[in-house]
XYZ file of C-alpha atoms in Angstrom:
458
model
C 262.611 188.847 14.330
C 265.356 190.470 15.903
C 265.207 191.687 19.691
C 265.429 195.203 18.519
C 262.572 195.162 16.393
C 260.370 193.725 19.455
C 261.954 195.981 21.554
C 260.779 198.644 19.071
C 257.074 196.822 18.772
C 256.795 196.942 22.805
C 257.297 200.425 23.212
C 254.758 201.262 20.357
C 252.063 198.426 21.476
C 252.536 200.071 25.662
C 252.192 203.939 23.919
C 248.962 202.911 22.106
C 247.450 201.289 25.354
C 248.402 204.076 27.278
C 246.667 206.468 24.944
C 243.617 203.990 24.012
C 242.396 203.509 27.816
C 244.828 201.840 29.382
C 247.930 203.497 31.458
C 248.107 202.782 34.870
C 246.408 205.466 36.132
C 243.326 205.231 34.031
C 242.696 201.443 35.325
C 243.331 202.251 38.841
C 240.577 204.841 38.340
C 238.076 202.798 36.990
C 238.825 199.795 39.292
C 238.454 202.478 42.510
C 235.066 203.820 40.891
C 233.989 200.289 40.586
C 234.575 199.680 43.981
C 232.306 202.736 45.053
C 229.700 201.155 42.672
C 229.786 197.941 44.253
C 229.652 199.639 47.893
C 226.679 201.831 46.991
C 224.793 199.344 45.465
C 225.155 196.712 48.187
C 224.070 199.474 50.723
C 220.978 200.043 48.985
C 220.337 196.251 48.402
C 221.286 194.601 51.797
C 218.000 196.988 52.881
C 215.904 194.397 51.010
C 217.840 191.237 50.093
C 220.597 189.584 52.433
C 223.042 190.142 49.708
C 226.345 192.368 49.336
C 227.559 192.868 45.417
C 231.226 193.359 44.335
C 231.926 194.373 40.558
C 234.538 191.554 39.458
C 236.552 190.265 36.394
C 237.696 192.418 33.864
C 235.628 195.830 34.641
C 236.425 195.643 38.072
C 239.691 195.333 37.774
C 239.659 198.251 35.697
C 241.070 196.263 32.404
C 237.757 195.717 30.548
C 237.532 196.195 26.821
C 235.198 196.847 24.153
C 231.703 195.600 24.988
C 232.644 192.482 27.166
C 229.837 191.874 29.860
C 230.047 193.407 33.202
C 230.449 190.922 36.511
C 228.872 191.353 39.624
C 229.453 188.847 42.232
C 226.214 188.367 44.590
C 227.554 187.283 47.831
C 224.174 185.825 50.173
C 225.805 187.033 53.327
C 223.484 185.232 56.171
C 225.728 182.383 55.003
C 229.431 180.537 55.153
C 230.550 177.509 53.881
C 233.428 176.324 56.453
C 235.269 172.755 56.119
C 235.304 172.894 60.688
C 231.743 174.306 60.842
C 230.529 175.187 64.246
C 226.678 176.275 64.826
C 225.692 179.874 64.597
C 222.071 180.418 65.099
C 222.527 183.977 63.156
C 223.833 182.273 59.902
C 223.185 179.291 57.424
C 225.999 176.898 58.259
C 227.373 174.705 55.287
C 230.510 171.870 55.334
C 232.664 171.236 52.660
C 232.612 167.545 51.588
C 235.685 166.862 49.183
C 235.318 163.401 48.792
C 235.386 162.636 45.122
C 235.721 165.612 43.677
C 238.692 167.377 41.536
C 240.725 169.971 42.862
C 239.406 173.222 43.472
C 235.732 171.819 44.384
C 233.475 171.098 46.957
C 230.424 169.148 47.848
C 228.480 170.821 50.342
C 226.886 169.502 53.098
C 223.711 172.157 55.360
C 224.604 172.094 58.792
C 222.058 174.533 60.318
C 219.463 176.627 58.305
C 218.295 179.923 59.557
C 215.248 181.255 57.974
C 212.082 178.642 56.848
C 211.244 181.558 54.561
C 209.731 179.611 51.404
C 211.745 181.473 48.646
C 214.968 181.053 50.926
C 217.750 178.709 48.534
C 218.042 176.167 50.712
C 214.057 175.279 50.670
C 213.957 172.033 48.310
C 213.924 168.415 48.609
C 216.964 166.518 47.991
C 217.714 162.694 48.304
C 221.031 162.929 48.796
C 222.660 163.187 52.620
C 225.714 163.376 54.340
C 226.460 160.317 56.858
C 225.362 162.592 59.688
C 222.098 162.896 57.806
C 222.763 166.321 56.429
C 221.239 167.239 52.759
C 223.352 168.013 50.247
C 223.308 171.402 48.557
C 223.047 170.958 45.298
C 224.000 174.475 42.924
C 221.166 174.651 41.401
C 219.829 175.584 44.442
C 220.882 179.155 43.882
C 218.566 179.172 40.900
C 215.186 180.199 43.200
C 216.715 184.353 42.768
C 216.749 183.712 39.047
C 212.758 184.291 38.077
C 212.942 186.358 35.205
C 216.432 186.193 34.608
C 218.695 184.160 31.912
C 220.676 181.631 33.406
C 223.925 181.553 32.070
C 226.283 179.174 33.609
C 227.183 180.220 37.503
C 226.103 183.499 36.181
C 222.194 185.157 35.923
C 222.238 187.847 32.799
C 219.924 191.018 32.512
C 219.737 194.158 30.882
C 220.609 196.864 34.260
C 220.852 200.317 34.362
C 224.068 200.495 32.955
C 223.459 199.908 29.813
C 222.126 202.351 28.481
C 225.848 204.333 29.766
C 228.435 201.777 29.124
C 226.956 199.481 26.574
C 226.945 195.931 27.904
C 225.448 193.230 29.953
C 225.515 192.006 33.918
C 225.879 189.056 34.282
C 225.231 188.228 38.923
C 227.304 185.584 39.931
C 225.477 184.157 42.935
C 227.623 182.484 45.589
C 228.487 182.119 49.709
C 231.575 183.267 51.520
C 233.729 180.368 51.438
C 236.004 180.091 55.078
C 238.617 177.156 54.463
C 241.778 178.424 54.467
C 243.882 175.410 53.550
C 244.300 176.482 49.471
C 245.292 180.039 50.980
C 248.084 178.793 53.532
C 249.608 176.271 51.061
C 249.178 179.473 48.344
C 251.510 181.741 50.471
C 254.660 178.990 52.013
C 254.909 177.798 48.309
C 258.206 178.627 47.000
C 258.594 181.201 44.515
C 262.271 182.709 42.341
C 261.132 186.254 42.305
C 260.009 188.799 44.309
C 256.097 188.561 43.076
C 253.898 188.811 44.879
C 255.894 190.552 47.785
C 255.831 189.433 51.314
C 252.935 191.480 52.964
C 251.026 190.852 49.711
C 250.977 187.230 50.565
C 249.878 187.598 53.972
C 247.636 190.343 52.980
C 246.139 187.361 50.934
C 246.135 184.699 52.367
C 243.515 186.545 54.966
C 241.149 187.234 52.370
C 237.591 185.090 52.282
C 237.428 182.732 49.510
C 233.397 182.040 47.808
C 232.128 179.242 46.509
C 230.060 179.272 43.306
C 227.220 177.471 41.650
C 228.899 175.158 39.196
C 230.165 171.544 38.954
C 233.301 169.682 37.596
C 231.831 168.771 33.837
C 233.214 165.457 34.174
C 232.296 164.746 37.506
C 229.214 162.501 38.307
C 228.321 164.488 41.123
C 228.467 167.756 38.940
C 224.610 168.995 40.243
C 226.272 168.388 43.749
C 229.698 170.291 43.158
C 230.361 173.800 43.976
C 233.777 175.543 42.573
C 235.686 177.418 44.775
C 237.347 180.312 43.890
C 239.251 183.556 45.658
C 237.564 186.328 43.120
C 238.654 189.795 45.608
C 241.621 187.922 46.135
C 242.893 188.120 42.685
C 241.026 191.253 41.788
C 243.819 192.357 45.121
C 246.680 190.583 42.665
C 245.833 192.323 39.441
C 245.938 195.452 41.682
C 249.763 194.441 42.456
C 251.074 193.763 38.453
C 253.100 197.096 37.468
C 252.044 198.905 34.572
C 254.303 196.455 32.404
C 252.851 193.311 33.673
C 249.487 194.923 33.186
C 250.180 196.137 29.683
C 250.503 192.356 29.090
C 246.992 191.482 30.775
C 245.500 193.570 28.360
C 247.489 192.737 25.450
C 246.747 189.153 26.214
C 243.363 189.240 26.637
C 243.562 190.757 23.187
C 245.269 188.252 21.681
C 243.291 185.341 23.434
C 239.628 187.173 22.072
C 240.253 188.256 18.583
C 243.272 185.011 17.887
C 243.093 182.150 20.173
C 239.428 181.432 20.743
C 238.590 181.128 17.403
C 240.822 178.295 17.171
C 240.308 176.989 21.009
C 237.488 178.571 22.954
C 239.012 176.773 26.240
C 241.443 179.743 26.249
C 239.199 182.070 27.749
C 239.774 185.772 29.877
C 240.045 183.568 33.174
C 242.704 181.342 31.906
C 244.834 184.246 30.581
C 244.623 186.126 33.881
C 245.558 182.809 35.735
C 248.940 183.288 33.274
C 249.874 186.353 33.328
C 249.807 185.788 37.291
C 252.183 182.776 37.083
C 254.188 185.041 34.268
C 254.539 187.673 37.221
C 255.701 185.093 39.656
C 258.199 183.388 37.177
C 259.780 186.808 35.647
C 262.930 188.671 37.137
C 261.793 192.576 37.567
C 264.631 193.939 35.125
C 262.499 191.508 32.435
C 259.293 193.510 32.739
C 260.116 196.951 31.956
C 258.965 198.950 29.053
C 260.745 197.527 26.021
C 259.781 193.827 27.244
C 256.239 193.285 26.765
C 256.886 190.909 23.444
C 258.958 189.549 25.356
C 256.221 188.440 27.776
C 253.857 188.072 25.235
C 255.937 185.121 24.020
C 256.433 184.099 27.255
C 253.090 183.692 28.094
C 252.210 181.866 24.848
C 254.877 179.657 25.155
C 253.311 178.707 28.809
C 250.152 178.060 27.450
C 251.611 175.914 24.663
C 253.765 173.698 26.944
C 250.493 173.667 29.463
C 248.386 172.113 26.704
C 251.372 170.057 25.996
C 251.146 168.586 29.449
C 247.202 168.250 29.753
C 247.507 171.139 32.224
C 246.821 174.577 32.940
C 246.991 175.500 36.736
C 244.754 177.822 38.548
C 247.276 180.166 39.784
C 245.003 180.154 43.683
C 244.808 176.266 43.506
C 247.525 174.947 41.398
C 245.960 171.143 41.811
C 242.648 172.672 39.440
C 243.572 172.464 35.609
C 241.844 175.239 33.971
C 241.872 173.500 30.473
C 240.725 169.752 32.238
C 237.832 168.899 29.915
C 238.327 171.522 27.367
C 240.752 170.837 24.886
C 241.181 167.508 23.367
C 242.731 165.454 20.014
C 242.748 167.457 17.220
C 241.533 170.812 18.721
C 244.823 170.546 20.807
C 246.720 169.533 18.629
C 246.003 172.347 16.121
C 245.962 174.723 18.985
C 249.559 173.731 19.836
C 250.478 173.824 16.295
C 249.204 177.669 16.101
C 250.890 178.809 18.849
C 254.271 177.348 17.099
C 253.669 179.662 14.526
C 252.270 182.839 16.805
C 255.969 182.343 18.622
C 257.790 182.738 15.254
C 255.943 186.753 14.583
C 257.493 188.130 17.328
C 255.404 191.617 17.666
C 254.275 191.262 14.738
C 251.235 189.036 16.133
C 249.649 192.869 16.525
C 248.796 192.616 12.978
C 246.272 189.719 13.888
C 244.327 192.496 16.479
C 242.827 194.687 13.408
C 241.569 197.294 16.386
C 244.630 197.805 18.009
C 246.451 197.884 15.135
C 244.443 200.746 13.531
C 244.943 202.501 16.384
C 248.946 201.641 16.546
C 248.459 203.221 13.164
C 246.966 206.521 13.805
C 249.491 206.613 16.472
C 252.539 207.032 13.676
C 250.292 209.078 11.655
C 249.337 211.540 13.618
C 251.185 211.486 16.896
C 249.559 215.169 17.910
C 245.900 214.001 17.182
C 246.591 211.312 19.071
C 247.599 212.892 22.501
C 244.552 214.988 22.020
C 242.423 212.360 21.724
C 244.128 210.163 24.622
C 243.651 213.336 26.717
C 239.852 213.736 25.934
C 238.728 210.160 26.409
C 240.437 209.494 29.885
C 238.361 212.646 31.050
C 235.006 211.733 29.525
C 235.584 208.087 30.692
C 236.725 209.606 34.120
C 233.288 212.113 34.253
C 231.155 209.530 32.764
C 233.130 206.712 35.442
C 231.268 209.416 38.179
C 228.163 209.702 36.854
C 227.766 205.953 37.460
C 229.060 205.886 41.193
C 226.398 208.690 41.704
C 223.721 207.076 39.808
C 224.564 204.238 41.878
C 224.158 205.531 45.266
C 220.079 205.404 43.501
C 219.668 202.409 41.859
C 219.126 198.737 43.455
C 219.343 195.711 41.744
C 216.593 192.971 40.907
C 214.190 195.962 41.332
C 212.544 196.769 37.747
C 214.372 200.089 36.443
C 210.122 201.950 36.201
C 209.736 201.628 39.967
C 213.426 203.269 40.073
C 212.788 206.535 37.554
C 211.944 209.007 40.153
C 214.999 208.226 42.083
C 217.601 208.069 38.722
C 215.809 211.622 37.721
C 216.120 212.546 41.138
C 220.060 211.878 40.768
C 220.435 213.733 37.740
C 218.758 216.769 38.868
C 220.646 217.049 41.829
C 223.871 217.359 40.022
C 222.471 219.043 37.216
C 225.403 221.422 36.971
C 227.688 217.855 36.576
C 225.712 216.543 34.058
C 225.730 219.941 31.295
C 229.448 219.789 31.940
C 229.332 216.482 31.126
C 227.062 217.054 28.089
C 229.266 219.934 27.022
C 232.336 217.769 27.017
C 230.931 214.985 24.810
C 229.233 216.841 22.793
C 230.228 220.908 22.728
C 227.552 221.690 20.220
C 224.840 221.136 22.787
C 223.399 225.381 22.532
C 223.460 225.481 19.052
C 222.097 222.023 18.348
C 219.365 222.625 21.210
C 218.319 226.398 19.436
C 217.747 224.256 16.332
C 215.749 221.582 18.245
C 218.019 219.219 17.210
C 217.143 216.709 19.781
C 217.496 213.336 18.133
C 220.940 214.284 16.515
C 222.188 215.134 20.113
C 221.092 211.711 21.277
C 223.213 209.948 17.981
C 226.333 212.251 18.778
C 226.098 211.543 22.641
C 226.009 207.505 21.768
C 228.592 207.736 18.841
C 231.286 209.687 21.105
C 230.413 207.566 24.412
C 231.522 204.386 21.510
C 234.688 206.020 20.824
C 236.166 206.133 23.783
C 235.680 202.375 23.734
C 238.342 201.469 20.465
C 239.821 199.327 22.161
């Protein structure tokens, strides 16, 4: 394919995205909105629980798609995890222990416990201990918060509030505030070609808290004992830093990896792309990612992951040492994987045929370029009033608390901003009166649902 015809293809993929949900200014709101979420909600909660929430991956970035599951990271903050711990009578103390474990994990060693409290995680038996005599923390100790709740990896999944707006799942990533700074410092003085990140990025950075999480290295004999450690605000800060190019391609890719890749390789997951398109940032010149480039990245980054699967590994872009695909791909999987991006790197933008969403809506773009604008225009201010609704619903709502003891307070909310919500009503659906003179109640319920859905094509 010739460079004019993916010139052509980037210009029409960045359009669509820009009218389907995802120009620059759209994500920024949505990320700042999540932010206010994720303050409001850990206001409420640190009243009960020691525990402060962020909204994280995908949503809180402000690139989520579709119906992918919302994460909230639950930070336990009466506690740190230091690798030079000193005693503070106010906190749980925990000490890194790296000694055979992969890159980009921990063993962790209890130092000084706070509370005797007999729910608190760090109440359980355990016979292994540090040379000191200090009992190991093993991740499943996190587990005691999860009574009713599905475990699902690091992560504890339940039906919230906010799903009956935005149509998906939370899934609470449990974890403590991680204080080593070693990965951070050796993250910043590494040498880099280009100007990404820029200079008061990295040391904005590097002084960011890292967390560590409840979940082993698979191989590892020690996996019960292993916690991963990961810089989750820190990259949520990164994604922030991507122009709207660069995060044309997160979204494209993420695209690409969902509806092509993981059917043939399920190791090739959202984390793993947004650990590429981060080393694609770092490894592109600037005049490469303007607005007739993005197949041009695209390629880019699927020729990285082909020559990382090539070589056995994918780095973390935080901790370059951790390989993101160690354990996941192997013999013929990876070799067929390999063998399928050879052939994705010969369609040139034509891989958009492969996204059947995003290509019907690439399509409606050329056929009706008017009812398209319209449309682009309508859903960024539903998604913006309904993106408000949310935060003030928020300010209401605390997690872990069952939704019937919450009612009075969520009615509450909606009756104080009454005058918000019929505007909001009107705007989704503007034959509220009528439909309401008719008593057509259920039918206003189906049309409120259906339109909330389609601002969510992509």
């Amino acid at each position: 394919m010739s460079s004019k015809e993916d010139e052509n293809w980037s210009l029409w993929i960045g359009s669509t995205l820009d009218t389907f949900g995802f120009k620059q200014e759209i994500t920024s709101f949505r990320s700042h909105c999540f932010d206010e979420f994720s303050a409001n909600v850990s206001s409420k909660s640190e009243q009960i629980y020691p525990i402060r929430f962020s909204l994280v991956g995908s949503a809180g970035e402000g690139f989520r798609h579709g119906r992918s599951d919302i994460d909230l990271l639950a930070v336990l903050i009466n506690t740190v995890c230091l690798d030079r711990p000193m005693v503070n009578a106010h906190l749980n103390t925990l000490k890194t222990d790296y000694s055979g474990t992969a890159p980009g994990y921990t063993k962790v060693i209890l130092i000084n416990k706070k509370s005797h409290d007999i729910r608190h995680p760090f109440h359980f038996n355990t016979m292994y201990r540090s040379t000191e005599g200090h009992p190991y923390i093993p991740s499943s100790a996190l587990q005691y918060i999860a009574i009713d709740l599905e475990i699902n990896g690091p992560a504890l999944s339940l039906e919230s509030f906010l799903q009956s707006y935005i149509f998906s799942d939370m899934d609470f990533v449990f974890s403590f505030y991680f204080g080593g700074k070693e990965h951070l410092r050796k993250w910043a003085k590494r040498s880099r070609f280009y100007t990404w990140p820029q200079p008061t990025v990295l040391k904005e950075i590097s002084s960011m808290e890292g967390y560590i999480v409840p979940v082993g290295d698979k191989p590892s004999d020690f996996q019960s004992l292993e916690w991963r450690i990961c810089y989750t605000t820190a990259e949520k800060k990164l994604v922030g830093y991507l122009n709207a190019q660069e995060q044309k391609l997160y979204i494209l890719l993420k695209m690409v990896s969902k509806t092509i890749l993981q059917p043939v390789c399920k190791a090739i997951t959202s984390y793993v792309v947004k650990n590429v398109v981060f080393w694609i940032a770092e490894g592109t010149a600037e005049q490469q990612c303007s607005v007739n480039c993005l197949v041009f990245l695209l390629q880019k980054s699927l020729y990285f992951i082909k020559y990382c699967l090539e070589n056995n590994h994918l780095p973390n872009y935080m901790i370059p040492e951790r390989n993101l695909i160690r354990a996941g791909v192997f013999g013929k999987e990876k070799q067929s994987t390999i063998d399928f991006l050879s052939e994705l790197l010969k369609e040139g933008g034509a891989i958009i045929v492969r996204i059947p969403k995003l290509y019907q809506c690439m399509s409606y773009m050329v056929r009706s370029p008017g009812r398209a604008v319209q449309y682009g225009n309508w859903r960024d201010d539903v998604e913006k009033q309904t993106m408000k609704l949310i935060v003030q619903l928020s300010k209401n709502w605390t997690p872990f608390v069952p939704l019937e003891h919450q009612s009075s307070l969520l009615t509450a909310a909606f009756e104080g901003n009454i005058i918000a919500a019929l505007k909001y009503l009107m705007l989704l659906v503007p034959e509220l009166p009528n439909m309401i003179l008719q008593g057509q109640f259920e039918e206003i319920i189906y049309l409120l649902k259906a339109r909330l859905e389609a601002t969510m094509l992509l």
